[in-house]
Coordinates of C-alpha atoms in Angstrom, one line a residue:
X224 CA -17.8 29.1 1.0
X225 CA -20.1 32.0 1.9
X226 CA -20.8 31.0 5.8
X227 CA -20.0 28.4 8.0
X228 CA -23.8 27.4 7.7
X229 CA -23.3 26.8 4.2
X230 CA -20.2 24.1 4.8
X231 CA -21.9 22.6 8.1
X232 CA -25.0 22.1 5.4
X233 CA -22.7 20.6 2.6
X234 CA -21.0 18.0 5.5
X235 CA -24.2 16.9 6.6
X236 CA -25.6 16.4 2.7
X237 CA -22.2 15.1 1.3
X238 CA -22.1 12.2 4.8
X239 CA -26.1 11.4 4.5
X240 CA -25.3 10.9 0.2
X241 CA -22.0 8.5 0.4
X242 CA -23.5 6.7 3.3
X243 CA -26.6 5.6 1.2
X244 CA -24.2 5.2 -1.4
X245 CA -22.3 2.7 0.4
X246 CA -25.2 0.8 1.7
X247 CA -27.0 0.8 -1.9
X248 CA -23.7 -0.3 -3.4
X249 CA -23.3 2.3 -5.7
X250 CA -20.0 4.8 -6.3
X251 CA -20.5 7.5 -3.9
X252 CA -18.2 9.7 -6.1
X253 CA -20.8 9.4 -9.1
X254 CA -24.3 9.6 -6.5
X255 CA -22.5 12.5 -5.1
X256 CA -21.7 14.4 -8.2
X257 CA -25.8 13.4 -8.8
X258 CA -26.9 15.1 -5.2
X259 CA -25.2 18.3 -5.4
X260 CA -26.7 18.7 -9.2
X261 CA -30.0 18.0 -7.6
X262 CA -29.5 20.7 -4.8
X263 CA -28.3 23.5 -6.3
X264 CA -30.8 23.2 -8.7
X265 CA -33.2 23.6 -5.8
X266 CA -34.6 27.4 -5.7
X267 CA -33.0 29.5 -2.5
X268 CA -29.8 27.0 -3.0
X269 CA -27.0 29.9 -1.8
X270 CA -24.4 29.6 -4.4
X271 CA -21.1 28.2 -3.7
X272 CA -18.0 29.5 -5.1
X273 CA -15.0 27.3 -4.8
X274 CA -11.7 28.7 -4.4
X275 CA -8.9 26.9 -6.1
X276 CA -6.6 27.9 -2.8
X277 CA -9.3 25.8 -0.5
X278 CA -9.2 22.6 -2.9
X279 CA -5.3 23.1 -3.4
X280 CA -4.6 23.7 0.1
X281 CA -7.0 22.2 2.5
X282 CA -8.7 19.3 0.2
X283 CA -5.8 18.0 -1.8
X284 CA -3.1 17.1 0.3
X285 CA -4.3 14.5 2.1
X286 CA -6.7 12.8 -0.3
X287 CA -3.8 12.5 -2.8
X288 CA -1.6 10.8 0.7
X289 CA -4.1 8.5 0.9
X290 CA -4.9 7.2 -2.8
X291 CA -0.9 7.3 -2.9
X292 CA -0.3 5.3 0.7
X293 CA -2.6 2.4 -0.8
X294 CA 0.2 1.9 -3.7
X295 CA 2.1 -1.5 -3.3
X296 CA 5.8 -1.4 -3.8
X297 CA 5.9 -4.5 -6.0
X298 CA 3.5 -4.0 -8.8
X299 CA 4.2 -0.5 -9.4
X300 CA 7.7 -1.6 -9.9
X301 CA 6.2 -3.9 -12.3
X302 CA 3.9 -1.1 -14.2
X303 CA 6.8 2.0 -13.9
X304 CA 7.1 1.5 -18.3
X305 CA 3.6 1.8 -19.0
X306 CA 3.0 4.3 -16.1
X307 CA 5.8 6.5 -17.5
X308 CA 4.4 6.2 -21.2
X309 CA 0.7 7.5 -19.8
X310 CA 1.6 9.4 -17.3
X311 CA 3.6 11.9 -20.2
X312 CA 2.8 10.7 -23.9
X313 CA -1.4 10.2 -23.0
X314 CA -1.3 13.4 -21.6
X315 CA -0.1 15.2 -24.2
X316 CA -1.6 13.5 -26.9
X317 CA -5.1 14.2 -25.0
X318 CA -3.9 17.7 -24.2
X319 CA -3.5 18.5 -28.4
X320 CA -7.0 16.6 -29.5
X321 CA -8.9 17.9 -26.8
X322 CA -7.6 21.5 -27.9
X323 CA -8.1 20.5 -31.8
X324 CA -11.7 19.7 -31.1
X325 CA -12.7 22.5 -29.2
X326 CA -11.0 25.2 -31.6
X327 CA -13.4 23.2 -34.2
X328 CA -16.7 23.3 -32.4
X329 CA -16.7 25.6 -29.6
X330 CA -16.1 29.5 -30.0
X331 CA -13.0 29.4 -28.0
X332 CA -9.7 30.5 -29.3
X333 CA -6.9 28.6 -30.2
X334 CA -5.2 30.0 -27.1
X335 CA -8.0 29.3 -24.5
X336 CA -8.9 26.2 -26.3
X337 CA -4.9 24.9 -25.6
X338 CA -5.5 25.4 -21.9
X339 CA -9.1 23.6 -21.7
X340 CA -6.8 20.6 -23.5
X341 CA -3.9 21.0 -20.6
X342 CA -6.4 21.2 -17.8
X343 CA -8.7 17.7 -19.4
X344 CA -5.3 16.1 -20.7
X345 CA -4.8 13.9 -17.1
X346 CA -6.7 11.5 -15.4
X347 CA -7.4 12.5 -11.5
X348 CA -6.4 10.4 -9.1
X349 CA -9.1 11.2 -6.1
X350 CA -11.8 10.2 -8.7
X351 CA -10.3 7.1 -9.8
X352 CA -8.9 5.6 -5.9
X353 CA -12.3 6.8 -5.0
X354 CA -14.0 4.8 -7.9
X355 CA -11.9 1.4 -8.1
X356 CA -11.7 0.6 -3.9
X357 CA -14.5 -1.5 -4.5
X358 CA -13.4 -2.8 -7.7
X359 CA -11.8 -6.3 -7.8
X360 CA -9.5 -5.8 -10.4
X361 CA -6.2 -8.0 -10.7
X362 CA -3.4 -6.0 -8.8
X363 CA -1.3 -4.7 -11.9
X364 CA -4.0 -3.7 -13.8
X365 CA -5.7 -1.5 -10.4
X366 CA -2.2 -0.4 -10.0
X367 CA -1.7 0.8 -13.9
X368 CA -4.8 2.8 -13.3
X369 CA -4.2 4.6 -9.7
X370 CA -0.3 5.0 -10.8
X371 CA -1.2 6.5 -13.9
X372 CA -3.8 9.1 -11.9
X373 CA -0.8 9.9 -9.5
X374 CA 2.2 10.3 -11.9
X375 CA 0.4 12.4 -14.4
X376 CA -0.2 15.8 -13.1
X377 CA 3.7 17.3 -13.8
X378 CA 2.9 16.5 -17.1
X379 CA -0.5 18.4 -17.0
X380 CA 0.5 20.9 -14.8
X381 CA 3.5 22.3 -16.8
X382 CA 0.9 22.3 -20.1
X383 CA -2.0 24.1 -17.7
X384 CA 0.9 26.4 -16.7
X385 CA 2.8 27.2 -20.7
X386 CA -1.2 27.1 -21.8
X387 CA -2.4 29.7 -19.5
X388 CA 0.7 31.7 -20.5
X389 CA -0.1 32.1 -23.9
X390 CA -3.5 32.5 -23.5
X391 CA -2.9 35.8 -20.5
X392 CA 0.5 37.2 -22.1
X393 CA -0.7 36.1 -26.2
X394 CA 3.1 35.3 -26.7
X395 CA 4.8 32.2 -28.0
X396 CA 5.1 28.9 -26.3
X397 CA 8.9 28.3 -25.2
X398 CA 8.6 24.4 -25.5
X399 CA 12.4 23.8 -24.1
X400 CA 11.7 25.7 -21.2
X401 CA 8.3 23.9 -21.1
X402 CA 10.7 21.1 -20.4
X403 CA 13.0 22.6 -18.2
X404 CA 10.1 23.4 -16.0
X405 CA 8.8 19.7 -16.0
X406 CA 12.4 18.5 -14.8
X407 CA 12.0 21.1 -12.2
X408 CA 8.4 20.4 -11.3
X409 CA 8.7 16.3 -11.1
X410 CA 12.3 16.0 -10.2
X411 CA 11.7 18.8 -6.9
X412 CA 8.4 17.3 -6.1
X413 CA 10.0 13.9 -6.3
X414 CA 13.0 14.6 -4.1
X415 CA 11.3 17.1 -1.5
X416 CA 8.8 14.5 -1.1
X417 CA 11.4 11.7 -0.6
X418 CA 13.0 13.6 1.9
X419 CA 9.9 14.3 3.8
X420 CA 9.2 10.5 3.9
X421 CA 12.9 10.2 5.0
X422 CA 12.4 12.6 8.1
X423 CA 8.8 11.4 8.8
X424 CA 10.0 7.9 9.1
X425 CA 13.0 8.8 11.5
X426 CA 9.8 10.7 14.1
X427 CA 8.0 8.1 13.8
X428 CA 10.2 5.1 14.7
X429 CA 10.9 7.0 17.9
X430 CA 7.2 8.3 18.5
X431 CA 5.2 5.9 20.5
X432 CA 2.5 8.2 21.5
X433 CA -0.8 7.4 19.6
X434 CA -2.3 11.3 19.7
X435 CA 1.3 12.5 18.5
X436 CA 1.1 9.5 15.7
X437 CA -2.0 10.7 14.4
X438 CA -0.5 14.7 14.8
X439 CA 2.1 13.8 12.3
X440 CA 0.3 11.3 10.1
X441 CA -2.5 14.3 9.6
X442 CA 0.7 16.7 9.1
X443 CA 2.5 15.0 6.8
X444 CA 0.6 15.6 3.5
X445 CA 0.5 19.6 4.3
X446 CA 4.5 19.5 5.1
X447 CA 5.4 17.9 1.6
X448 CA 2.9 19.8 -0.6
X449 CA 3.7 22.8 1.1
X450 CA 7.6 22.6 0.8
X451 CA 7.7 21.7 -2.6
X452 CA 5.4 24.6 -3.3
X453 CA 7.5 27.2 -1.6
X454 CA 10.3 26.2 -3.6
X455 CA 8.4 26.6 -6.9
X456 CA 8.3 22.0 -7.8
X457 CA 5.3 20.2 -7.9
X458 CA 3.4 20.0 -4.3
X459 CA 1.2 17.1 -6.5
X460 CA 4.4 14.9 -6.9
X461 CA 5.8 15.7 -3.7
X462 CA 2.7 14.4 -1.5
X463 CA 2.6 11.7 -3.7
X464 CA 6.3 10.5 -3.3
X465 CA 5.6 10.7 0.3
X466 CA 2.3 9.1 0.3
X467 CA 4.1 5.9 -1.7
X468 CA 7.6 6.0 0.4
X469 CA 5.5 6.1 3.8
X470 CA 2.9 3.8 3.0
X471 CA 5.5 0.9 1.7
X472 CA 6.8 0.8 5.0
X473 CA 3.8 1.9 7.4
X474 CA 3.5 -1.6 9.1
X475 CA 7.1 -1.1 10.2
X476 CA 7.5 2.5 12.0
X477 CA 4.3 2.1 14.5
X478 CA 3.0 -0.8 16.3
X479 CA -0.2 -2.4 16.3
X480 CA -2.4 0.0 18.2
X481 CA -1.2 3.3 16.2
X482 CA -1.8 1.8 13.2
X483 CA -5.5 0.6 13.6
X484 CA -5.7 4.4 15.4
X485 CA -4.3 5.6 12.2
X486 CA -6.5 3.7 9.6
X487 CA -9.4 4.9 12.1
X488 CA -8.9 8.1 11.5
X489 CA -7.7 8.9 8.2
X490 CA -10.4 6.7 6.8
X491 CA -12.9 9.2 8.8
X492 CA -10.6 12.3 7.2
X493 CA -10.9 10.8 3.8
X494 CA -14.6 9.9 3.9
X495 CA -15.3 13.7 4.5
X496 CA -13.1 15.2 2.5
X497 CA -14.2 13.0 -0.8
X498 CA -18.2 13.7 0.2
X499 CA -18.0 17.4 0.3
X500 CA -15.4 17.9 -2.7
X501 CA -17.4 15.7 -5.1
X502 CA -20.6 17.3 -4.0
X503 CA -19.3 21.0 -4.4
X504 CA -18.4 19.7 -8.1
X505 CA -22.3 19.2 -8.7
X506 CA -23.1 22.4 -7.1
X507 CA -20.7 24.7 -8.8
X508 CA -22.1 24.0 -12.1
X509 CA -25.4 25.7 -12.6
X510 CA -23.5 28.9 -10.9
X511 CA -21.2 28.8 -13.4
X512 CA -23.7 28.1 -16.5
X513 CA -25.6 31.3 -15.3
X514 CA -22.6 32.8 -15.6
X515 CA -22.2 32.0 -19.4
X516 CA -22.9 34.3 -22.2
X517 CA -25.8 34.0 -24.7
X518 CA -23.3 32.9 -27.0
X519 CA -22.4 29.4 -25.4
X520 CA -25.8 28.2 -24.6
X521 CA -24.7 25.0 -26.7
X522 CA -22.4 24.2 -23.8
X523 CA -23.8 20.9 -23.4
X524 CA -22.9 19.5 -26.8
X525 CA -19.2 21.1 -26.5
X526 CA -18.9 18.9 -23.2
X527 CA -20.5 15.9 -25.0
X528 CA -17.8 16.1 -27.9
X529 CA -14.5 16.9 -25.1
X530 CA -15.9 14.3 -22.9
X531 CA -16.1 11.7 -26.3
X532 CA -12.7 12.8 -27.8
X533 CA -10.7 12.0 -24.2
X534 CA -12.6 8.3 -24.2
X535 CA -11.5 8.1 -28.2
X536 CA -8.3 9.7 -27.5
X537 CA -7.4 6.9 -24.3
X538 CA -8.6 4.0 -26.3
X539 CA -6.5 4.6 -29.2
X540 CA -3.1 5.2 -26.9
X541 CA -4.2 2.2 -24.8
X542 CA -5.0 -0.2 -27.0
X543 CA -1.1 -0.6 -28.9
X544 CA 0.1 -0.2 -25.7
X545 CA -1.5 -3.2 -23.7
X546 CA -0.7 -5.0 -27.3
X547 CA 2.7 -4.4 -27.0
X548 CA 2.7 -5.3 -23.2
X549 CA 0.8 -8.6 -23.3
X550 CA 3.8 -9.6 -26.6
X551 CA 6.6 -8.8 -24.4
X552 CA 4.7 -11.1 -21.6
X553 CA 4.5 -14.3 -24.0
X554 CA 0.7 -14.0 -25.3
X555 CA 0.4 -14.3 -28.7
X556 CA -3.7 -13.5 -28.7
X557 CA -5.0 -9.6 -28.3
X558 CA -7.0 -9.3 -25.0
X559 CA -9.0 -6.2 -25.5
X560 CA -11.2 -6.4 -22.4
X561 CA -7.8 -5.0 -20.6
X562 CA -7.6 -1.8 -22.7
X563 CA -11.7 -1.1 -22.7
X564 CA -11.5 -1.2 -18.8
X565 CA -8.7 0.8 -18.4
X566 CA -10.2 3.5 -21.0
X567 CA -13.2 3.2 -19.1
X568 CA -11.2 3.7 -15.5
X569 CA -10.0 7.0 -16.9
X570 CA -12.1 9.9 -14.9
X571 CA -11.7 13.3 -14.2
X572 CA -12.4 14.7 -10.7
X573 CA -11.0 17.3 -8.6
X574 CA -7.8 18.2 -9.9
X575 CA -9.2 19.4 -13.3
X576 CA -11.5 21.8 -11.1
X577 CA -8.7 23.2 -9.6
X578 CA -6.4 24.0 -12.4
X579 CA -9.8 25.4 -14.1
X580 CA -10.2 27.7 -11.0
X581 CA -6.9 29.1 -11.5
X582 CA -6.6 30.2 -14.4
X583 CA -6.4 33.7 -14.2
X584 CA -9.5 36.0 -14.9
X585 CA -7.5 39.1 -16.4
X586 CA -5.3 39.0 -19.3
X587 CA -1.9 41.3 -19.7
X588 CA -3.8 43.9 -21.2
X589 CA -6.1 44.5 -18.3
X590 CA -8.9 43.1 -20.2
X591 CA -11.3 40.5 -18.8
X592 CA -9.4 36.7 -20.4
X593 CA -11.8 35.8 -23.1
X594 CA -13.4 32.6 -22.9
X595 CA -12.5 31.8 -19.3
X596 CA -16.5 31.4 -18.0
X597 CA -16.8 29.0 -20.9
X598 CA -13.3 26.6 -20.0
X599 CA -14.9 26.8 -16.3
X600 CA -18.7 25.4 -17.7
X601 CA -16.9 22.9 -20.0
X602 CA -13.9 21.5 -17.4
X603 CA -17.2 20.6 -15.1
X604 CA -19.0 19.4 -16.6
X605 CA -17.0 17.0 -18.4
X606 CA -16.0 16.0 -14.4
X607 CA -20.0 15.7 -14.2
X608 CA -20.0 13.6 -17.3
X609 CA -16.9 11.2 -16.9
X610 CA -18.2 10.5 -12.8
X611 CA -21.9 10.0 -13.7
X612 CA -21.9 8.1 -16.5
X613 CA -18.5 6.2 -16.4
X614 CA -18.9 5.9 -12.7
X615 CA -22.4 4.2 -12.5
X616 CA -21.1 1.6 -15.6
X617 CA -17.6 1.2 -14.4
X618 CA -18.7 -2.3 -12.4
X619 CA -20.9 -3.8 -15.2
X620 CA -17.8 -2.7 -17.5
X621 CA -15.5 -4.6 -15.4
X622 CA -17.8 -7.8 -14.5
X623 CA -18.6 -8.2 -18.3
X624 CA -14.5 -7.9 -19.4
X625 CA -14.0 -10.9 -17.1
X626 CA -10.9 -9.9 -15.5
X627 CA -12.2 -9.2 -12.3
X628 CA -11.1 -11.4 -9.4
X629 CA -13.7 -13.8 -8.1
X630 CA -15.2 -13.5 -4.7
X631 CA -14.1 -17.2 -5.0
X632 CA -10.1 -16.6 -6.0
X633 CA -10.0 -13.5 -3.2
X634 CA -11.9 -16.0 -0.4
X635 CA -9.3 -18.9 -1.3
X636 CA -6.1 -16.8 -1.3
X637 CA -6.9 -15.4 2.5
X638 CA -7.8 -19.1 3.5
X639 CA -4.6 -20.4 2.1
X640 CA -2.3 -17.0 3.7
X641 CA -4.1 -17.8 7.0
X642 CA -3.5 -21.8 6.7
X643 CA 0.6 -20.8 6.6
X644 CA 0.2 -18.2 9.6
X645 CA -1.2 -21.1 11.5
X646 CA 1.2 -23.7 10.6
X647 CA 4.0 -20.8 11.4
X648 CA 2.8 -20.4 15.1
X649 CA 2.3 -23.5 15.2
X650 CA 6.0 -24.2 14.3
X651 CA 7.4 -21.5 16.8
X652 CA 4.9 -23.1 19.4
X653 CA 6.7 -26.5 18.8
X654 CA 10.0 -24.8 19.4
X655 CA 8.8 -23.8 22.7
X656 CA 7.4 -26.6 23.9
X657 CA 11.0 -28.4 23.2
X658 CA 12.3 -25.4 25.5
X659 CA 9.8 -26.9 28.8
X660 CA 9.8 -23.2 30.1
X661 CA 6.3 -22.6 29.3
X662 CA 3.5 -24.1 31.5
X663 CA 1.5 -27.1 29.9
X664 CA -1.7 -25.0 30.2
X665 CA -0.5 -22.0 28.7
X666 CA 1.1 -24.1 25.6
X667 CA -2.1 -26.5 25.2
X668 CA -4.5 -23.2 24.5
X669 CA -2.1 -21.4 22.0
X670 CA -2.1 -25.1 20.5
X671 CA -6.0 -25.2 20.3
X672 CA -6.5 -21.7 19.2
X673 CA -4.4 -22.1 16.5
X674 CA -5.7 -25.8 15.2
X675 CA -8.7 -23.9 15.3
X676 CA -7.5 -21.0 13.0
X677 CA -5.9 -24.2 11.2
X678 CA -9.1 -26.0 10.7
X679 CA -11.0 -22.8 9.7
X680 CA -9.2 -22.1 7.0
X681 CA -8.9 -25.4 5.5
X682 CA -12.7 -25.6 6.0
X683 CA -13.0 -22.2 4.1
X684 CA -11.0 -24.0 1.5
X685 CA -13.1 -26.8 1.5
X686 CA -16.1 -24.1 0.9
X687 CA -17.2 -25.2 4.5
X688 CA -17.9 -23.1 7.5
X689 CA -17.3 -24.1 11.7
X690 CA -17.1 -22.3 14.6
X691 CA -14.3 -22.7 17.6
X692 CA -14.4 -22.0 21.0
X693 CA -11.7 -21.5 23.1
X694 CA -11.0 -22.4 26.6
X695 CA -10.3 -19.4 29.1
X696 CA -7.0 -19.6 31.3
X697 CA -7.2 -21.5 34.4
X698 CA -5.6 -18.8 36.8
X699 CA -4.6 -15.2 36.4
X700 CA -0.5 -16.2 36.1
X701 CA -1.5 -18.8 33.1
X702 CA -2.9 -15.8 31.5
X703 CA -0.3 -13.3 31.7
X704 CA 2.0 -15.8 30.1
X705 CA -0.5 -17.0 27.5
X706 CA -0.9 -12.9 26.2
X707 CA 2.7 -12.3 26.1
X708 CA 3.3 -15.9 24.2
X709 CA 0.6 -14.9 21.9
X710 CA 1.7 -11.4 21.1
X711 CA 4.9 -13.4 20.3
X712 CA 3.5 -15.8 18.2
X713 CA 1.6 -12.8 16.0
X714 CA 5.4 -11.5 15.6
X715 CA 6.1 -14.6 14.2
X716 CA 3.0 -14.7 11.7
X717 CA 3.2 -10.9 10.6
X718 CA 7.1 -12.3 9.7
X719 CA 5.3 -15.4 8.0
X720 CA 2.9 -12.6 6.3
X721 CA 5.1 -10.4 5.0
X722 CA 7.2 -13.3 3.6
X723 CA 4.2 -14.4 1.4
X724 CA 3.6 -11.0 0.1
X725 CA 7.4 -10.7 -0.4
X726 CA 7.4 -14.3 -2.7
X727 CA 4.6 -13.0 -4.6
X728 CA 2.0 -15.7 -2.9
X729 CA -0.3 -13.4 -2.0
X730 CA -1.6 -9.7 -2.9
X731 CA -1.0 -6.5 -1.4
X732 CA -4.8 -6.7 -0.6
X733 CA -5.2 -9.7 1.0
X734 CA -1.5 -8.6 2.5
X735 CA -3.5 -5.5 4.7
X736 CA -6.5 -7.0 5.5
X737 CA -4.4 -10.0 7.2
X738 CA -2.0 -7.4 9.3
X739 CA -5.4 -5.6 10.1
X740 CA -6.6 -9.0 11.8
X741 CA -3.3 -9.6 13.7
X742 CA -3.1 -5.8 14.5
X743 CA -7.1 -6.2 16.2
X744 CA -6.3 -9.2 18.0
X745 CA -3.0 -7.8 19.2
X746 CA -4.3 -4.9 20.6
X747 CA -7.1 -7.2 22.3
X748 CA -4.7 -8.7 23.9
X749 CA -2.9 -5.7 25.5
X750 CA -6.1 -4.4 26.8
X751 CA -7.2 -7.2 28.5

């Protein structure tokens, strides 16, 4: 960035475009992409040049946290197989046609065509967290596709790495200690970043303060992606092991009041993060077209052709593979509307960018690397492509395969989680009023409020809607013991909550948004 100005100017753009987006419906990613196009195109537009240390240092860490804290326990241990299968065997296959094509109709060398293949090869996972939130797909498959994002970059990372190798040094590809260097790169990421999680978790359950909560939440990306880079693994895998680790057991390490603080503020983190970096992806690339030589002017069709051979390319892996999955899981009848969304899911975002970025501009001979302006123009703009156009059609795609969830199925399995929270206060409520330590008062309003929560939700079963009122405590004393017995009895549900998520009766979705509710009406409580 060339002046503080100049990034004030992209956070003002980047937050005006994804609010619009967000009020008009639309992905944000995709009308993002669209706005920073629009304004670099713009005459006097100063041009931006992105440094891969800014994205990989600054914008990375915690964006990759976040997509990774959002990953439920239970259905990506239900996914690992097919996760592990993309997350290596896609990438490489994509890695070798996307270099095939490109040596066929681009004037790129074998060598700089390779690492165009190794940097397009994976899926990124900002892009595609960014892209499904609003999405209602059914948990496995949402998880398939955010896992698969995640898992993927060792895999692309050691082919960017052994690709950019040959194409500086010209020498032969060692593909054993390709391999050794994956083992090093996912297995260090993966334990640094456990052990992170590990030491996080142990601050945290003794931290009550919310400022030094939010201190170490905010810290805790940059600690595992910078430990796992200083010892040469995967800062990728790391923050992502600690993302998953931390966020499976978030709702027990703070209390009520640091985690709606938390969500507060790394939702705010996240939203600004996402709006500049997809924005500076539509800026970069008429900076980098001008930077082309008379020879590639026909960059647009190369893109077209990469962008078309990674759709191809997915679809063919994907298709066998959900074949083979929905066998093993008793149905005898091909579903294809499974395999066409997932191919469709598949986007490219930041990460490509980055690995693009740093691929070095001087080759071992002291000679300017050959080709490296055009892998820049074509790594873009295939970002540009797969966000605009699979972005904007990703929804219709997923509403006209018919797997998504109905507002209907969603709506019933709240009412039905918040109809056993009820009846599970009201339980404990019974158990105290056997006890005749609590005043009459006190237990007669808990009793009401949660009928009331009772009768709403078999109402919103019942497609009904009401309205409750409830009566205010009769002195100051009745009060006190009616917060404290209510506080109790949300104990007592978030117990009942976590038990339905644990028996598989509810979602991990409809799991957070019910500890959200309890977490905003505990927190009411304590500031009254």
């Amino acid at each position: 960035m060339r002046s503080v100005g100049t990034v004030l100017a992209l956070v003002v753009l980047a937050t005006v475009v994804a609010t619009f987006a967000r009020r008009w419906r639309i992905p944000a990613p995709s009308l993002l992409v669209l706005a920073g196009l629009g304004v670099a195109l713009l005459p006097g537009t100063p041009q931006i040049e992105i440094s891969p240390e800014i994205i990989g240092l600054v914008v990375l860490p915690p964006l990759l946290y976040a997509s990774a804290e959002e990953m439920p326990w239970r259905e990506l241990r239900a996914v690992w197989k097919p996760v592990g299968i993309l997350a290596v065997g896609l990438v490489l296959a994509s890695a070798a046609a996307v270099g095939a094509v490109a040596v066929l109709v681009t004037p790129l060398s074998w060598q700089m065509a390779f690492v165009l293949g190794a940097i397009l090869a994976s899926t990124d996972p900002v892009a595609v967290t960014a892209l499904g939130r609003r999405l209602a797909l059914p948990p496995k498959v949402q998880v398939l596709v955010q896992a698969e994002s995640l898992f993927n970059d060792a895999t692309s990372l050691v082919l960017v790495r052994v690709a950019a190798g040959i194409a500086v040094a010209s020498a032969a590809a060692s593909w054993s200690a390709a391999g050794g260097e994956f083992l090093v790169l996912a297995g260090g990421g993966t334990l640094i970043g456990a052990a992170v999680a590990a030491v996080i978790a142990l601050i945290r359950r003794r931290t009550e303060d919310p400022v030094l909560e939010t201190v170490i939440a905010l810290v805790t990306p940059y600690a595992a992606y910078l430990l796992a880079e200083a010892a040469h693994t995967s800062g990728v895998t790391s923050c992502v092991v600690a993302g998953v680790v931390l966020g499976g057991r978030g709702d027990r390490l703070t209390n009520a009041r640091i985690r709606l603080q938390l969500h507060a503020v790394y939702g705010t983190v996240v939203f600004l993060l996402e709006s500049v970096v997809f924005s500076v992806i539509g800026l970069a690339l008429p900076a980098q077209v001008r930077a082309l030589d008379d020879g590639d002017r026909a960059w647009p069709l190369y893109a077209l052709a990469v962008a078309a051979t990674l759709i191809a390319v997915r679809m063919l892996w994907l298709a066998p593979l959900s074949a083979v999955v929905q066998r093993k899981g008793g149905i005898s009848r091909m579903n294809w509307r499974v395999p066409v969304v997932l191919t469709w899911a598949g986007t490219r975002g930041v990460m490509p960018l980055a690995a693009a970025l740093s691929i070095p501009e001087i080759a071992e001979n002291g000679a300017g690397l050959q080709g490296r302006p055009l892998v820049l123009v074509l790594t873009t703009s295939v970002v540009v492509v797969t966000l605009v156009v699979q972005g904007f059609t990703l929804a219709p795609v997923v509403r006209r395969s018919g797997i998504a969830l109905e507002p209907a199925h969603t709506a019933r399995e709240e009412a039905e989680a918040r109809s056993r929270l009820a009846h599970a206060g009201l339980a404990r409520l019974e158990e105290l009023a056997e006890l005749e330590v609590v005043p009459d008062v006190v237990l007669d309003r808990l009793r009401r409020g949660l009928t009331a929560r009772l009768d709403d939700a078999r109402d919103r079963l019942a497609e009904q809607d009401s309205d409750s009122d409830s009566d205010t405590a009769a002195t100051e004393s009745a009060d006190l013991v009616y917060r404290q017995l209510r506080r109790d009895l949300i104990a007592v549900e978030t117990v009942a909550l976590q038990r339905l998520y644990d028996d598989h009766a509810i979602s991990d979705t409809t799991r957070r948004r019910l500890q959200r509710s309890l977490d905003l009406e505990e927190t009411r409580l304590a500031d009254v």
